[in-house]
Short mmCIF file of C-alpha atoms in Angstrom, two decimals:
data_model
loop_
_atom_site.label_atom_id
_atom_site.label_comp_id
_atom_site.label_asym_id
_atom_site.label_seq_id
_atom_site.Cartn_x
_atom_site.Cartn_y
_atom_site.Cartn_z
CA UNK P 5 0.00 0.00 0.00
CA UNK P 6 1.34 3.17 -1.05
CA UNK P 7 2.18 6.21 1.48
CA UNK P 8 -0.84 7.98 0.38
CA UNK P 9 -3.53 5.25 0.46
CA UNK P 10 -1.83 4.60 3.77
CA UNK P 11 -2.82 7.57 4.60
CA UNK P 12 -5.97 7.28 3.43
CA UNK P 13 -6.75 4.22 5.24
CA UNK P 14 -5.64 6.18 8.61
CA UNK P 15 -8.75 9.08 7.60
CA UNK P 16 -11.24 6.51 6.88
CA UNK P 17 -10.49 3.56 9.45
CA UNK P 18 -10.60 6.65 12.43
CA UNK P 19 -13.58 7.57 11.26
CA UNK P 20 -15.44 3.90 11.20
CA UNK P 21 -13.71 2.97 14.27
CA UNK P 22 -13.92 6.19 16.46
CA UNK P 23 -15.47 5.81 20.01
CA UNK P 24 -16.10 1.85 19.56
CA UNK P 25 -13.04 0.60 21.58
CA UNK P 26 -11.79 -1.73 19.02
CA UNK P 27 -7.76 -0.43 18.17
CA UNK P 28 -6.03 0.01 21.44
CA UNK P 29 -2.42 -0.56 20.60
CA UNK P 30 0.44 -0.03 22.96
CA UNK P 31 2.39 3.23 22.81
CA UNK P 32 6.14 3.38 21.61
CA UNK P 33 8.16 2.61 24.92
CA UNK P 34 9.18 -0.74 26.25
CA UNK P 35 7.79 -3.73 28.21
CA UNK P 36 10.96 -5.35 29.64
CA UNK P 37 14.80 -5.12 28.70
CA UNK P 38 14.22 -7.33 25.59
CA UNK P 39 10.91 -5.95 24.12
CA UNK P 40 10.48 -2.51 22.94
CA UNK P 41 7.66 -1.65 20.71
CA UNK P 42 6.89 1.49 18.18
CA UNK P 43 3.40 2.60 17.63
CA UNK P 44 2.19 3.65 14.36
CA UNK P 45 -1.44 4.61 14.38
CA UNK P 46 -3.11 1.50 15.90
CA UNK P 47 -0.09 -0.66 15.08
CA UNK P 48 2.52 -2.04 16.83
CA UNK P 49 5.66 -3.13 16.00
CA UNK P 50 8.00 -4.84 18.28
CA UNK P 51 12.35 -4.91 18.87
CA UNK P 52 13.74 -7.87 20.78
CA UNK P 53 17.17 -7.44 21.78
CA UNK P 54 19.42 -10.16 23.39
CA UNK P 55 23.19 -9.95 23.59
CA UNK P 56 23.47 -6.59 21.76
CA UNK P 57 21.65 -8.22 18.54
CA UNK P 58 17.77 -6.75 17.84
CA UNK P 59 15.57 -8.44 15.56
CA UNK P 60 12.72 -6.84 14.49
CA UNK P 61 8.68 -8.24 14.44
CA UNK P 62 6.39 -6.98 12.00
CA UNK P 63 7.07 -3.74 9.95
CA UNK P 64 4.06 -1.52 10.42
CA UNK P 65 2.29 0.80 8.34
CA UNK P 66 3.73 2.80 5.70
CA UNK P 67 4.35 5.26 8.14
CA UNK P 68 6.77 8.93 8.31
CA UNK P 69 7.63 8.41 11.41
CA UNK P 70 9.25 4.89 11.73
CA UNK P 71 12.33 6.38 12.01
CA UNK P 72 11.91 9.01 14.54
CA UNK P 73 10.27 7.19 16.86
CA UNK P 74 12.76 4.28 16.60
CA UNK P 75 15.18 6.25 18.07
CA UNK P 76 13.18 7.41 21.02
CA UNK P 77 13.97 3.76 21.42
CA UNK P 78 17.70 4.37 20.68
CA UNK P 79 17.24 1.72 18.02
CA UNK P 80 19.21 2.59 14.37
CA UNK P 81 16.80 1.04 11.60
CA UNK P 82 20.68 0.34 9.80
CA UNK P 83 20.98 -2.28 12.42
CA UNK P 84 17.74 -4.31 11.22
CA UNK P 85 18.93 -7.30 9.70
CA UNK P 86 16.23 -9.87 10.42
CA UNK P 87 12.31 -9.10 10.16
CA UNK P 88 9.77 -11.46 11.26
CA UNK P 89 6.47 -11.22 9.62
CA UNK P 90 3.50 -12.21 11.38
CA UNK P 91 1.27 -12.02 7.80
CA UNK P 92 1.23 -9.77 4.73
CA UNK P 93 -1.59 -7.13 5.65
CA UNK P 94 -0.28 -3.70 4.62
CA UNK P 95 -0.36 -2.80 8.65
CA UNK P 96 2.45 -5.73 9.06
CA UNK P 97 4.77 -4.83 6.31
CA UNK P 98 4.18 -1.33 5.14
CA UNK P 99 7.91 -0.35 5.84
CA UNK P 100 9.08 -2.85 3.24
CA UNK P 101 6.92 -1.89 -0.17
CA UNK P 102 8.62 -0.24 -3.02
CA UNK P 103 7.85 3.03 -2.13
CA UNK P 104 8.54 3.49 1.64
CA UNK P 105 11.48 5.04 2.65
CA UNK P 106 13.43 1.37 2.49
CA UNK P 107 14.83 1.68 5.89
CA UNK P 108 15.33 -1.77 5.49
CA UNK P 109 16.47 -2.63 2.14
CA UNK P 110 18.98 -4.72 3.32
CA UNK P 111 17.24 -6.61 6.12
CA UNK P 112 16.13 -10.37 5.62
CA UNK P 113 12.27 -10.69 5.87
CA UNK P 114 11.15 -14.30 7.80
CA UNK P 115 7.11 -15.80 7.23
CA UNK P 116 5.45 -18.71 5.99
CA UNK P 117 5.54 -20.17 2.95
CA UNK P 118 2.14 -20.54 2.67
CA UNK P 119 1.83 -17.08 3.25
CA UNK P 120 4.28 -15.59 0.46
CA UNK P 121 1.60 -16.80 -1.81
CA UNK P 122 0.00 -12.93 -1.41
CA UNK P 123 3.45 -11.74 -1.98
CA UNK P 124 3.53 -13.79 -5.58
CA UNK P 125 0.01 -12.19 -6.29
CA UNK P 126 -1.04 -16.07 -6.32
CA UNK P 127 -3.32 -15.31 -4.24
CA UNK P 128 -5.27 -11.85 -3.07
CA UNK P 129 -6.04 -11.07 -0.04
CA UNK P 130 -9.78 -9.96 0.98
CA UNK P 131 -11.87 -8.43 3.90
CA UNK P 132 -14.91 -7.54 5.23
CA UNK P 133 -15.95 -11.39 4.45
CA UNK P 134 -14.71 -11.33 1.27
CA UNK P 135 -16.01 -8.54 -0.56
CA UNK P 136 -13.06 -6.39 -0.72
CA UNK P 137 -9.56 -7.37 -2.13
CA UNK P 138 -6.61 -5.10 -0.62
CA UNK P 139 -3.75 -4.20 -3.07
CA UNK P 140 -0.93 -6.49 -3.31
CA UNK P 141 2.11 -5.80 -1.60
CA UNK P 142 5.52 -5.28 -3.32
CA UNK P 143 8.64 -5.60 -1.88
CA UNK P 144 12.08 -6.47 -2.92
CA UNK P 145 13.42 -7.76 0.42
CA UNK P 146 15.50 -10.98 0.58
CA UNK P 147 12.74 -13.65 1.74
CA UNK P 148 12.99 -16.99 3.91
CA UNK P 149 10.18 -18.89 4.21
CA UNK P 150 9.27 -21.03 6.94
CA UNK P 151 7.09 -23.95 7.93
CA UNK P 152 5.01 -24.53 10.93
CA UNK P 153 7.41 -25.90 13.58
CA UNK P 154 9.95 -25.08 12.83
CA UNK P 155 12.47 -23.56 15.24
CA UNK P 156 15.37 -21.53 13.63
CA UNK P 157 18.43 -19.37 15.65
CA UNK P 158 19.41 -15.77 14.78
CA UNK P 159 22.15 -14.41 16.43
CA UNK P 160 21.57 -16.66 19.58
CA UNK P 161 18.30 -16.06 19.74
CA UNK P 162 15.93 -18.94 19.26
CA UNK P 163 12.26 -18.65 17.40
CA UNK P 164 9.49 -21.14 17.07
CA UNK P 165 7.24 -20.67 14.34
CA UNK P 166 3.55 -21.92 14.83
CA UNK P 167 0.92 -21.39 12.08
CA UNK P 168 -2.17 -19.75 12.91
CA UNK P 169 -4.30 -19.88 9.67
CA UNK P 170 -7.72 -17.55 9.79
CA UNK P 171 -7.27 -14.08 9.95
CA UNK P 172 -4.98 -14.61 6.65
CA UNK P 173 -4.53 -17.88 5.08
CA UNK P 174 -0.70 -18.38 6.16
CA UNK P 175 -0.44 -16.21 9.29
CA UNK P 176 2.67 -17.21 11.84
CA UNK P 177 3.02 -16.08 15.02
CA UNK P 178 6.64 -16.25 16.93
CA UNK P 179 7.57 -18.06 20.47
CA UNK P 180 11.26 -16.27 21.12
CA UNK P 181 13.57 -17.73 23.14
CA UNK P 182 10.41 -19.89 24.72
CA UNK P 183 9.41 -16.68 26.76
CA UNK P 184 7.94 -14.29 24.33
CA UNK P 185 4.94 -14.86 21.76
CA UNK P 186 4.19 -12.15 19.06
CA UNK P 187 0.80 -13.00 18.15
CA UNK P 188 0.18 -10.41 15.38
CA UNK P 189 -3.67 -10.34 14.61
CA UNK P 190 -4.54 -14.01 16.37
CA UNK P 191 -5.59 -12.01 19.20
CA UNK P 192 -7.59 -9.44 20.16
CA UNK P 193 -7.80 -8.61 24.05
CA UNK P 194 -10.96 -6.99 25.00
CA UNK P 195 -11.44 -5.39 28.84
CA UNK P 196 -12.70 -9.15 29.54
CA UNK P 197 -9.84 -11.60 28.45
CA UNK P 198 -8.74 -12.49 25.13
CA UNK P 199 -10.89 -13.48 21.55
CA UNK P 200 -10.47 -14.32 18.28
CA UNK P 201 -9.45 -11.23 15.92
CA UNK P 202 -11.70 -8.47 14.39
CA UNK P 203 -14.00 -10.60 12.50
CA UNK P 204 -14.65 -8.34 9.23
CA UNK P 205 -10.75 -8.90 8.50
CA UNK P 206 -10.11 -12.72 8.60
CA UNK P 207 -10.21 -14.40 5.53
CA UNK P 208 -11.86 -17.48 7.72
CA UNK P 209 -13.26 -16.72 11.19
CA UNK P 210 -14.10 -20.28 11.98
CA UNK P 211 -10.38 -21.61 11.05
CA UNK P 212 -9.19 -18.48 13.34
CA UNK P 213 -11.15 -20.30 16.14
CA UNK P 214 -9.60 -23.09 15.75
CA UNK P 215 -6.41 -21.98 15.31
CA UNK P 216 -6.53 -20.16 18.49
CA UNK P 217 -7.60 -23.16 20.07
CA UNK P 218 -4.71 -25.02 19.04
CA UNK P 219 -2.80 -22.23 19.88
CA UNK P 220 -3.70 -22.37 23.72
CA UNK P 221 -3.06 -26.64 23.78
CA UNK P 222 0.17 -25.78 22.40
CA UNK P 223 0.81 -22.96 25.21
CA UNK P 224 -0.68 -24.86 27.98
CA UNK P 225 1.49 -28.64 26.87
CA UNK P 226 4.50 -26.94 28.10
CA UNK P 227 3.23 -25.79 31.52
CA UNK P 228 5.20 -22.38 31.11
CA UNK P 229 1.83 -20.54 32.60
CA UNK P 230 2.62 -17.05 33.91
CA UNK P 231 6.45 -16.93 32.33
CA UNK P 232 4.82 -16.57 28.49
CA UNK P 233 4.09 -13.31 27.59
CA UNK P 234 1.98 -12.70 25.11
CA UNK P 235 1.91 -9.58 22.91
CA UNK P 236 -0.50 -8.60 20.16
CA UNK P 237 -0.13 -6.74 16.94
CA UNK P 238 -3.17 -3.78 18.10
CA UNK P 239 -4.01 -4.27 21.41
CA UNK P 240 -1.90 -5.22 24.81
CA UNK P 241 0.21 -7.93 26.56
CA UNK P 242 -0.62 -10.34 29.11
CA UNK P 243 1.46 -13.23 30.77
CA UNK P 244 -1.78 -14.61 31.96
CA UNK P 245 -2.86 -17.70 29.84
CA UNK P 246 -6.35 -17.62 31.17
CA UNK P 247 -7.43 -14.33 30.62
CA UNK P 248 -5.59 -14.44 27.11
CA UNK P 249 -7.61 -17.51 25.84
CA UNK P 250 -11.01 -16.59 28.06
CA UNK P 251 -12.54 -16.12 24.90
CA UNK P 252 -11.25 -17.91 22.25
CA UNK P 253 -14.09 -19.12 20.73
CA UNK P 254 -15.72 -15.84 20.37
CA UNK P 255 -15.08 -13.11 17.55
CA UNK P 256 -14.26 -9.57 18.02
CA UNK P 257 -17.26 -8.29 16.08
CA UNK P 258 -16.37 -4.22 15.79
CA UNK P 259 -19.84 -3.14 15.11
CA UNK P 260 -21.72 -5.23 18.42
CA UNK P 261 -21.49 -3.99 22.31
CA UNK P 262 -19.08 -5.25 24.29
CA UNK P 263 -17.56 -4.89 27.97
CA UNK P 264 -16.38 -1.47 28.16
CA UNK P 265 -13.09 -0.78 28.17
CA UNK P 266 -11.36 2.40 30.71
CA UNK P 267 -8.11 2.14 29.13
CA UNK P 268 -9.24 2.43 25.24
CA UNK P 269 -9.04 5.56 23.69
CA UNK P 270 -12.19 6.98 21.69
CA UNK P 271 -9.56 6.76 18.76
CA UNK P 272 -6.79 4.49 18.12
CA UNK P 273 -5.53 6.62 15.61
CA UNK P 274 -4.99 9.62 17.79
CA UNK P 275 -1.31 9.95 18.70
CA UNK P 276 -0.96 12.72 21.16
CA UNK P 277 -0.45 10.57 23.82
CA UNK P 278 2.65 8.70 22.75
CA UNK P 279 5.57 10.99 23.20
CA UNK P 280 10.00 10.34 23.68
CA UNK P 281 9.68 11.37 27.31
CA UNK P 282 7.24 8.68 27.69
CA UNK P 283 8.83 5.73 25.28
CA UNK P 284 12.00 6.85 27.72
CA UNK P 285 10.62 6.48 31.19
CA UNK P 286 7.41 4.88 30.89
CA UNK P 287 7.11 0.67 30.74
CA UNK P 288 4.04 -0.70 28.81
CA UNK P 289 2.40 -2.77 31.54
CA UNK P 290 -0.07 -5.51 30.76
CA UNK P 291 -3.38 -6.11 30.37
CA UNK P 292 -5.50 -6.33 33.58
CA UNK P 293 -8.89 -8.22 33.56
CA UNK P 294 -11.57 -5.29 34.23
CA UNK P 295 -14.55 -7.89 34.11
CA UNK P 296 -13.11 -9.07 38.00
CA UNK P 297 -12.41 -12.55 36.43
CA UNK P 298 -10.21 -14.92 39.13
CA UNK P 299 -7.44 -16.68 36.91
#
């Protein structure tokens, strides 16, 4: 997606989504010594950094202020070498297209095989249950493409890759160094625990379901409860399995009442609350159940 209908997306998306509690994504800053994240609109994308090597997760929108705001984080985008992506959506790898400002021409791009298949233009991708096809994305990165299970090392750092079909046909999302899962848009975390992604925007809601299902068995197998944390692509984080998977066989459905939310702003897109001083001295703290739920 270009710069401008990125742009465009931003004007109408605000406007649909305004006051309905659906976008609440974390602001630039970090959650631990290992995680930072950057904000862009109602996206985040995340840094992990062990032994003075940073890979990044996910490349946001195509978005002016990648830069800046990566080095409220004191992170150089030359440094990027290795880019996970979570799925193709022009939200997850907007700093990569053609016409971005290629602050990572040289980096190495990481995501399932299955999913490259919107890269080729093999297949499109489509929304709003499959009445709208979003423009292909173009990018010349270097590509490796990965299979579900498999566990690969960068720089020391160890990843597990675990496909998640539903809210795109090949979506991946990340276990790092078994302590730290980027979920990209598997889950959504309302004020009440954790569902199954915005509904209009999955290619397949009821393989998203069971994906997420999975997804918990797989979690829960390797009785690691409370040292996971896991951290979505638009909302929060959470090392609390219950209140992640509370809901996982419901759909965020953007246009029905939910719980409400204190801690969601009327619009997602609205980013005069993430400043440097606060990405500096600030850490993004997780997700609290506001629905009093024991776990």
């Amino acid at each position: 997606m270009s710069r401008k209908d990125s742009e465009n997306q931003k004007k109408s998306m605000s406007f649909m989504f305004r006051g309905r509690e659906i976008f609440k994504p974390l602001n630039t800053g970090r959650i631990d010594d290992r995680v930072a994240c950057v904000r862009e609109w109602v996206a985040n994308i995340f840094f992990y950094t062990k032994n003075g090597a940073t890979i990044m997760i996910d490349a946001g929108y195509n978005y002016e202020r990648l830069s800046e705001k990566m080095r409220w984080l004191d992170i150089d985008p030359a440094s990027i070498r290795h880019i996970l992506i979570t799925h193709q959506d022009t939200d997850h790898v907007g700093a990569l297209e053609r016409d971005s400002e290629l602050l990572f021409r040289d980096a190495v791009i990481y995501l399932s095989e299955i999913e490259n298949r919107y890269l080729t233009g093999e297949v499109r991708r489509k929304v709003i249950h499959g009445l709208y096809k979003l423009p292909q994305v173009k990018t010349d990165n270097r590509k490796v493409l990965l299979s579900d299970g498999q566990i690969l090392t960068i720089d020391g750092i160890k990843i597990e890759c675990i496909l998640v079909p539903g809210h795109t046909w090949g979506h991946m999302v990340y276990l790092i160094d078994d302590e730290y899962l980027f979920t990209g848009d598997t889950i959504w975390f309302g004020a009440d625990g954790g569902y199954s992604f915005i509904s209009t925007l999955a290619e397949d809601n009821k393989l998203a379901v069971k994906s997420l299902d999975a997804l918990e068995k797989n979690l829960r197998g390797r009785g690691r409860s409370g040292t996971i944390k896991i951290i979505t692509g638009h909302t929060g984080w959470t090392d609390d399995l219950d209140f992640a998977f509370r809901h996982r066989t419901e759909l965020c459905a953007p246009f029905k009442k939910r719980m409400h939310d204190p801690n969601a702003p009327y619009d997602g897109y609205d980013e005069r609350d993430d400043t440097e001083e606060k990405a500096r001295s600030v850490r993004l703290v997780k997700q609290i159940d506001h629905a009093g739920n024991r776990s």
